[in-house]
PDB file of C-alpha atoms in Angstrom:
ATOM      1  CA  MET A 290    -173.389 -24.174  -5.785  1.00 38.00           C
ATOM      2  CA  LYS A 291    -173.822 -24.876  -1.928  1.00 40.00           C
ATOM      3  CA  ASN A 292    -170.504 -22.580  -1.394  1.00 43.00           C
ATOM      4  CA  TYR A 293    -172.365 -19.972  -3.494  1.00 34.00           C
ATOM      5  CA  PHE A 294    -175.271 -19.818  -1.390  1.00 36.00           C
ATOM      6  CA  LYS A 295    -173.006 -20.085   1.864  1.00 44.00           C
ATOM      7  CA  ASN A 296    -171.061 -17.334   0.777  1.00 43.00           C
ATOM      8  CA  ASN A 297    -174.006 -14.945  -0.365  1.00 43.00           C
ATOM      9  CA  ILE A 298    -175.748 -15.689   2.977  1.00 44.00           C
ATOM     10  CA  GLY A 299    -172.580 -14.689   5.042  1.00 46.00           C
ATOM     11  CA  MET A 300    -172.098 -11.647   3.043  1.00 43.00           C
ATOM     12  CA  ASN A 301    -175.776 -10.349   3.545  1.00 47.00           C
ATOM     13  CA  ILE A 302    -176.031 -11.173   6.938  1.00 47.00           C
ATOM     14  CA  LEU A 303    -172.478  -9.131   7.487  1.00 45.00           C
ATOM     15  CA  LEU A 304    -173.724  -6.121   5.748  1.00 44.00           C
ATOM     16  CA  TRP A 305    -176.937  -6.093   7.571  1.00 45.00           C
ATOM     17  CA  PHE A 306    -175.165  -6.273  10.844  1.00 47.00           C
ATOM     18  CA  MET A 307    -172.716  -3.351   9.880  1.00 47.00           C
ATOM     19  CA  ILE A 308    -175.549  -1.166   9.029  1.00 43.00           C
ATOM     20  CA  VAL A 309    -177.338  -2.161  12.415  1.00 45.00           C
ATOM     21  CA  PHE A 310    -173.844  -1.403  14.108  1.00 45.00           C
ATOM     22  CA  ALA A 311    -173.444   1.988  12.451  1.00 44.00           C
ATOM     23  CA  VAL A 312    -176.815   3.199  13.360  1.00 43.00           C
ATOM     24  CA  GLY A 313    -176.275   2.094  16.718  1.00 47.00           C
ATOM     25  CA  ALA A 314    -173.032   3.812  17.093  1.00 44.00           C
ATOM     26  CA  VAL A 315    -174.824   7.037  15.983  1.00 42.00           C
ATOM     27  CA  TRP A 316    -177.674   6.432  18.610  1.00 43.00           C
ATOM     28  CA  ILE A 317    -174.788   6.088  21.530  1.00 43.00           C
ATOM     29  CA  TRP A 318    -173.472   9.342  20.243  1.00 43.00           C
ATOM     30  CA  HIS A 319    -176.588  10.930  20.727  1.00 45.00           C
ATOM     31  CA  SER A 320    -177.721   9.170  23.895  1.00 46.00           C
ATOM     32  CA  SER A 321    -176.436  11.905  26.232  1.00 47.00           C
ATOM     33  CA  SER A 322    -179.569  13.913  24.830  1.00 48.00           C
ATOM     34  CA  ASN A 323    -183.160  13.019  25.928  1.00 53.00           C
ATOM     35  CA  SER A 324    -184.433  14.779  22.826  1.00 54.00           C
ATOM     36  CA  PRO A 325    -187.468  13.513  20.486  1.00 54.00           C
ATOM     37  CA  GLU A 326    -184.860  12.489  17.928  1.00 51.00           C
ATOM     38  CA  SER A 327    -182.940  10.368  20.259  1.00 51.00           C
ATOM     39  CA  LYS A 328    -186.084   8.687  21.305  1.00 53.00           C
ATOM     40  CA  LYS A 329    -186.891   8.054  17.718  1.00 50.00           C
ATOM     41  CA  MET A 330    -183.473   6.694  16.817  1.00 50.00           C
ATOM     42  CA  GLU A 331    -183.936   4.186  19.754  1.00 52.00           C
ATOM     43  CA  SER A 332    -187.034   3.052  18.192  1.00 54.00           C
ATOM     44  CA  ASN A 333    -185.712   2.481  14.736  1.00 48.00           C
ATOM     45  CA  ILE A 334    -182.689   0.558  16.108  1.00 46.00           C
ATOM     46  CA  ALA A 335    -185.156  -1.885  17.949  1.00 49.00           C
ATOM     47  CA  GLU A 336    -187.176  -2.117  14.748  1.00 49.00           C
ATOM     48  CA  MET A 337    -183.854  -2.867  12.770  1.00 47.00           C
ATOM     49  CA  ASN A 338    -182.810  -5.372  14.977  1.00 50.00           C
ATOM     50  CA  GLY A 339    -186.179  -7.161  14.400  1.00 48.00           C
ATOM     51  CA  ASP A 340    -185.848  -6.977  11.038  1.00 45.00           C
ATOM     52  CA  TYR A 341    -182.360  -8.439  10.873  1.00 45.00           C
ATOM     53  CA  SER A 342    -183.451 -11.736  12.917  1.00 51.00           C
ATOM     54  CA  PHE A 343    -186.140 -12.184  10.399  1.00 44.00           C
ATOM     55  CA  TYR A 344    -183.927 -11.534   7.321  1.00 41.00           C
ATOM     56  CA  LYS A 345    -181.461 -13.816   8.580  1.00 48.00           C
ATOM     57  CA  HIS A 346    -183.994 -16.483   9.008  1.00 49.00           C
ATOM     58  CA  ALA A 347    -185.520 -16.193   5.619  1.00 44.00           C
ATOM     59  CA  ILE A 348    -182.137 -16.292   3.886  1.00 42.00           C
ATOM     60  CA  GLU A 349    -180.971 -19.482   5.600  1.00 50.00           C
ATOM     61  CA  ASN A 350    -184.419 -20.922   4.895  1.00 49.00           C
ATOM     62  CA  ASN A 351    -184.485 -20.300   1.321  1.00 44.00           C
ATOM     63  CA  THR A 352    -181.362 -22.018  -0.158  1.00 49.00           C
ATOM     64  CA  GLU A 353    -180.645 -24.983  -2.425  1.00 50.00           C
ATOM     65  CA  GLU A 354    -179.080 -26.789   0.572  1.00 58.00           C
ATOM     66  CA  HIS A 355    -182.067 -26.052   2.634  1.00 55.00           C
ATOM     67  CA  TYR A 356    -184.407 -27.753   0.223  1.00 52.00           C
ATOM     68  CA  ILE A 357    -182.039 -30.776  -0.201  1.00 59.00           C
ATOM     69  CA  LYS A 358    -182.146 -30.925   3.561  1.00 62.00           C
ATOM     70  CA  LYS A 359    -185.848 -30.794   3.568  1.00 63.00           C
ATOM     71  CA  ILE A 360    -185.965 -33.605   1.170  1.00 67.00           C
ATOM     72  CA  ASP A 361    -183.678 -35.714   2.966  1.00 66.00           C
ATOM     73  CA  LYS A 362    -185.050 -35.197   6.416  1.00 69.00           C
ATOM     74  CA  ASP A 363    -188.449 -36.269   4.716  1.00 73.00           C
ATOM     75  CA  ASN A 364    -186.870 -39.414   3.301  1.00 76.00           C
ATOM     76  CA  ILE A 365    -188.182 -38.800  -0.006  1.00 82.00           C
ATOM     77  CA  ASN A 366    -186.017 -39.898  -3.091  1.00 87.00           C
ATOM     78  CA  LEU A 367    -187.823 -38.283  -5.981  1.00 88.00           C
ATOM     79  CA  SER A 368    -185.856 -40.652  -8.701  1.00 88.00           C
ATOM     80  CA  SER A 369    -187.079 -43.587  -6.980  1.00 90.00           C
ATOM     81  CA  LYS A 370    -190.678 -42.411  -6.785  1.00 93.00           C
ATOM     82  CA  ILE A 371    -190.675 -41.329 -10.645  1.00 93.00           C
ATOM     83  CA  ASN A 372    -189.141 -44.679 -11.360  1.00 94.00           C
ATOM     84  CA  ASP A 373    -191.748 -46.578  -9.357  1.00 95.00           C
ATOM     85  CA  ILE A 374    -194.741 -44.745 -10.483  1.00 97.00           C
ATOM     86  CA  LYS A 375    -194.018 -44.696 -14.313  1.00 96.00           C
ATOM     87  CA  PRO A 376    -194.710 -48.510 -14.536  1.00 97.00           C
ATOM     88  CA  VAL A 377    -197.968 -48.207 -12.722  1.00 97.00           C
ATOM     89  CA  ILE A 378    -199.103 -45.454 -15.154  1.00 98.00           C
ATOM     90  CA  GLN A 379    -197.969 -47.711 -17.837  1.00 98.00           C
ATOM     91  CA  ARG A 380    -199.522 -50.892 -17.015  1.00 98.00           C
ATOM     92  CA  SER A 381    -202.896 -49.122 -16.075  1.00 98.00           C
ATOM     93  CA  LEU A 382    -203.055 -47.244 -19.310  1.00 98.00           C
ATOM     94  CA  GLU A 383    -202.393 -50.489 -21.231  1.00 98.00           C
ATOM     95  CA  GLN A 384    -205.755 -52.005 -19.388  1.00 98.00           C
ATOM     96  CA  VAL A 385    -207.531 -48.876 -20.849  1.00 98.00           C
ATOM     97  CA  TYR A 386    -206.400 -48.380 -24.363  1.00 98.00           C
ATOM     98  CA  ASN A 387    -205.310 -52.222 -25.115  1.00 98.00           C
ATOM     99  CA  GLN A 388    -207.572 -54.429 -23.131  1.00 97.00           C
ATOM    100  CA  THR A 389    -210.824 -52.681 -22.896  1.00 97.00           C
ATOM    101  CA  LYS A 390    -212.601 -54.191 -25.910  1.00 95.00           C
ATOM    102  CA  ASN A 391    -216.258 -54.798 -24.610  1.00 94.00           C
ATOM    103  CA  THR A 392    -218.709 -54.244 -21.831  1.00 93.00           C
ATOM    104  CA  SER A 393    -217.445 -57.044 -19.603  1.00 95.00           C
ATOM    105  CA  ASP A 394    -213.809 -55.563 -19.802  1.00 96.00           C
ATOM    106  CA  HIS A 395    -214.960 -52.185 -18.944  1.00 96.00           C
ATOM    107  CA  GLU A 396    -217.017 -53.299 -15.850  1.00 95.00           C
ATOM    108  CA  LYS A 397    -213.740 -54.787 -14.524  1.00 96.00           C
ATOM    109  CA  LEU A 398    -211.830 -51.940 -15.520  1.00 96.00           C
ATOM    110  CA  LYS A 399    -211.640 -49.650 -12.458  1.00 94.00           C
ATOM    111  CA  GLY A 400    -210.569 -52.826 -10.371  1.00 96.00           C
ATOM    112  CA  LYS A 401    -207.513 -53.074 -12.717  1.00 96.00           C
ATOM    113  CA  ILE A 402    -206.561 -49.146 -12.455  1.00 97.00           C
ATOM    114  CA  LYS A 403    -207.346 -48.372  -8.976  1.00 96.00           C
ATOM    115  CA  ASP A 404    -203.701 -47.498  -8.277  1.00 96.00           C
ATOM    116  CA  LEU A 405    -204.462 -44.374 -10.331  1.00 97.00           C
ATOM    117  CA  GLY A 406    -206.963 -43.403  -7.763  1.00 96.00           C
ATOM    118  CA  SER A 407    -210.552 -42.414  -8.104  1.00 95.00           C
ATOM    119  CA  GLU A 408    -210.314 -39.263  -9.786  1.00 97.00           C
ATOM    120  CA  TRP A 409    -208.151 -40.283 -12.761  1.00 98.00           C
ATOM    121  CA  SER A 410    -209.883 -43.813 -12.779  1.00 97.00           C
ATOM    122  CA  ASP A 411    -213.232 -42.197 -13.109  1.00 97.00           C
ATOM    123  CA  ILE A 412    -212.015 -40.160 -16.269  1.00 98.00           C
ATOM    124  CA  LEU A 413    -210.503 -43.083 -17.835  1.00 98.00           C
ATOM    125  CA  SER A 414    -213.613 -45.386 -17.261  1.00 97.00           C
ATOM    126  CA  GLN A 415    -215.754 -42.603 -18.871  1.00 97.00           C
ATOM    127  CA  ILE A 416    -213.766 -42.211 -21.957  1.00 97.00           C
ATOM    128  CA  SER A 417    -213.103 -45.762 -22.525  1.00 97.00           C
ATOM    129  CA  GLU A 418    -216.835 -46.863 -22.311  1.00 96.00           C
ATOM    130  CA  PRO A 419    -217.865 -49.040 -25.376  1.00 94.00           C
ATOM    131  CA  THR A 420    -220.755 -48.119 -27.395  1.00 90.00           C
ATOM    132  CA  VAL A 421    -223.684 -50.504 -28.303  1.00 83.00           C
ATOM    133  CA  SER A 422    -225.574 -50.018 -31.458  1.00 74.00           C
ATOM    134  CA  GLN A 423    -229.385 -50.455 -32.197  1.00 70.00           C
ATOM    135  CA  SER A 424    -228.412 -54.172 -33.071  1.00 74.00           C
ATOM    136  CA  GLY A 425    -226.793 -54.751 -29.884  1.00 76.00           C
ATOM    137  CA  LYS A 426    -223.292 -54.804 -31.435  1.00 84.00           C
ATOM    138  CA  GLU A 427    -220.420 -53.465 -29.126  1.00 89.00           C
ATOM    139  CA  GLN A 428    -217.906 -51.245 -30.180  1.00 91.00           C
ATOM    140  CA  ALA A 429    -214.739 -50.590 -28.381  1.00 94.00           C
ATOM    141  CA  VAL A 430    -213.609 -46.870 -28.172  1.00 95.00           C
ATOM    142  CA  TYR A 431    -209.788 -47.792 -28.525  1.00 97.00           C
ATOM    143  CA  ASP A 432    -207.951 -50.524 -30.313  1.00 96.00           C
ATOM    144  CA  SER A 433    -204.709 -50.020 -29.047  1.00 97.00           C
ATOM    145  CA  MET A 434    -202.181 -47.257 -27.469  1.00 98.00           C
ATOM    146  CA  THR A 435    -199.473 -46.407 -30.071  1.00 97.00           C
ATOM    147  CA  ASP A 436    -197.517 -44.143 -28.138  1.00 96.00           C
ATOM    148  CA  LEU A 437    -197.114 -43.014 -24.565  1.00 96.00           C
ATOM    149  CA  LYS A 438    -195.024 -40.367 -22.820  1.00 95.00           C
ATOM    150  CA  ILE A 439    -195.012 -39.553 -18.897  1.00 95.00           C
ATOM    151  CA  ALA A 440    -193.191 -36.592 -17.609  1.00 95.00           C
ATOM    152  CA  PHE A 441    -193.066 -34.759 -14.118  1.00 93.00           C
ATOM    153  CA  GLY A 442    -192.486 -31.312 -13.416  1.00 90.00           C
ATOM    154  CA  LYS A 443    -190.981 -29.265 -10.471  1.00 86.00           C
ATOM    155  CA  TYR A 444    -191.223 -30.656  -6.888  1.00 88.00           C
ATOM    156  CA  ASP A 445    -193.383 -28.346  -4.716  1.00 88.00           C
ATOM    157  CA  ILE A 446    -191.605 -28.967  -1.255  1.00 86.00           C
ATOM    158  CA  SER A 447    -194.459 -27.704   0.967  1.00 88.00           C
ATOM    159  CA  THR A 448    -197.149 -29.930  -0.526  1.00 92.00           C
ATOM    160  CA  LYS A 449    -194.826 -32.668  -1.318  1.00 93.00           C
ATOM    161  CA  THR A 450    -196.268 -32.965  -4.997  1.00 94.00           C
ATOM    162  CA  MET A 451    -194.983 -32.718  -8.599  1.00 92.00           C
ATOM    163  CA  SER A 452    -196.990 -31.861 -11.806  1.00 93.00           C
ATOM    164  CA  CYS A 453    -197.398 -35.038 -13.962  1.00 95.00           C
ATOM    165  CA  TYR A 454    -198.096 -34.834 -17.689  1.00 96.00           C
ATOM    166  CA  VAL A 455    -199.278 -38.095 -19.710  1.00 96.00           C
ATOM    167  CA  LEU A 456    -199.843 -37.890 -23.432  1.00 96.00           C
ATOM    168  CA  VAL A 457    -201.346 -41.296 -25.147  1.00 96.00           C
ATOM    169  CA  ASN A 458    -201.519 -41.490 -28.864  1.00 96.00           C
ATOM    170  CA  TRP A 459    -204.165 -44.253 -29.982  1.00 97.00           C
ATOM    171  CA  LYS A 460    -206.000 -45.587 -32.833  1.00 95.00           C
ATOM    172  CA  SER A 461    -209.583 -46.832 -32.903  1.00 94.00           C
ATOM    173  CA  PRO A 462    -211.005 -50.125 -34.006  1.00 93.00           C
ATOM    174  CA  VAL A 463    -212.175 -50.161 -37.754  1.00 88.00           C
ATOM    175  CA  ILE A 464    -215.001 -48.340 -37.883  1.00 82.00           C
ATOM    176  CA  ALA A 465    -217.773 -48.889 -40.840  1.00 75.00           C
ATOM    177  CA  GLY A 466    -217.796 -45.916 -43.081  1.00 63.00           C
ATOM    178  CA  THR A 467    -220.066 -44.995 -46.096  1.00 49.00           C
ATOM    179  CA  ALA A 468    -222.878 -46.922 -47.691  1.00 49.00           C
ATOM    180  CA  GLN A 469    -220.371 -48.025 -50.515  1.00 50.00           C
ATOM    181  CA  GLY A 470    -218.720 -50.213 -47.731  1.00 57.00           C
ATOM    182  CA  GLY A 471    -215.826 -47.776 -46.979  1.00 67.00           C
ATOM    183  CA  SER A 472    -214.166 -48.077 -43.306  1.00 79.00           C
ATOM    184  CA  GLN A 473    -211.667 -45.948 -41.430  1.00 87.00           C
ATOM    185  CA  THR A 474    -209.539 -46.017 -38.243  1.00 90.00           C
ATOM    186  CA  LEU A 475    -209.522 -42.979 -36.155  1.00 92.00           C
ATOM    187  CA  LYS A 476    -206.147 -41.739 -34.723  1.00 94.00           C
ATOM    188  CA  GLY A 477    -206.206 -39.314 -31.728  1.00 95.00           C
ATOM    189  CA  SER A 478    -204.193 -38.153 -28.567  1.00 96.00           C
ATOM    190  CA  ASP A 479    -205.559 -38.223 -24.954  1.00 96.00           C
ATOM    191  CA  PHE A 480    -203.527 -35.703 -22.663  1.00 97.00           C
ATOM    192  CA  PHE A 481    -203.864 -35.815 -19.010  1.00 96.00           C
ATOM    193  CA  THR A 482    -202.250 -33.292 -16.476  1.00 96.00           C
ATOM    194  CA  MET A 483    -202.268 -33.660 -12.459  1.00 96.00           C
ATOM    195  CA  ASN A 484    -200.737 -33.310  -9.304  1.00 97.00           C
ATOM    196  CA  TYR A 485    -198.695 -36.377  -8.206  1.00 97.00           C
ATOM    197  CA  LYS A 486    -198.287 -36.735  -4.363  1.00 96.00           C
ATOM    198  CA  VAL A 487    -195.025 -38.485  -3.677  1.00 94.00           C
ATOM    199  CA  THR A 488    -195.787 -39.335   0.148  1.00 93.00           C
ATOM    200  CA  ASP A 489    -198.610 -41.600  -0.973  1.00 94.00           C
ATOM    201  CA  ASN A 490    -198.639 -42.043  -4.625  1.00 95.00           C
ATOM    202  CA  SER A 491    -201.820 -40.252  -5.132  1.00 97.00           C
ATOM    203  CA  PHE A 492    -203.225 -38.248  -8.036  1.00 98.00           C
ATOM    204  CA  SER A 493    -205.332 -35.182  -7.803  1.00 97.00           C
ATOM    205  CA  ASN A 494    -206.582 -32.123  -9.888  1.00 97.00           C
ATOM    206  CA  VAL A 495    -206.605 -34.231 -12.951  1.00 97.00           C
ATOM    207  CA  GLN A 496    -207.549 -32.542 -16.191  1.00 96.00           C
ATOM    208  CA  TYR A 497    -208.132 -34.062 -19.674  1.00 96.00           C
ATOM    209  CA  LYS A 498    -208.154 -33.043 -23.274  1.00 95.00           C
ATOM    210  CA  GLN A 499    -208.499 -35.045 -26.405  1.00 95.00           C
ATOM    211  CA  ALA A 500    -207.459 -34.218 -29.991  1.00 93.00           C
ATOM    212  CA  MET A 501    -208.092 -35.864 -33.328  1.00 92.00           C
ATOM    213  CA  ASN A 502    -205.421 -36.685 -35.426  1.00 86.00           C
ATOM    214  CA  GLY A 503    -207.189 -37.939 -38.561  1.00 81.00           C
ATOM    215  CA  ALA A 504    -208.146 -41.274 -39.947  1.00 80.00           C
ATOM    216  CA  ASP A 505    -206.413 -44.034 -41.837  1.00 77.00           C
ATOM    217  CA  LYS A 506    -208.828 -45.599 -44.571  1.00 67.00           C
TER     218      LYS A 506
END
């Protein structure tokens, strides 16, 4: 792959140089004349030389090798970053979906998931707040997390961020149903998308959606 980029860079630059050289030769042939056409040719050559310098720089700085060197220069190991942050996400979400059973648990929640940052923590705190009935009985939103999937998208070298996708499947506590004494357990999925900045392990632009997946009686 690296040789492919190198060969193409050399070929494109050589082709551009040959064009500039050919036009230059034509201009020298006309240089004995002080005609308007000669002056215009001289101007065009100067412009092409400027374009050549820009073109050469652009090619050399938009290759796979350049990106690899840039990541190395920034001292960023993407695999290590992902492997380190995944357990942090999992532990925090286990606190939300498995351990938040009442108001007391909820009040302590933000301190336990602070590694996810304020933006994501705020959303998780809002969606997991227990309800309180008129009789004062508390009801947790989630009973447990039944499945967790974490994925990362393409790395943006300019912002040092990666897209992050988190899907949580969950079930609710048993919820009282009809007057005849029926009850059910709700099932659902919470989907989060966000940007993950690898330099400081922060999350931003967090988006949240929920889908209900039915109920077990």
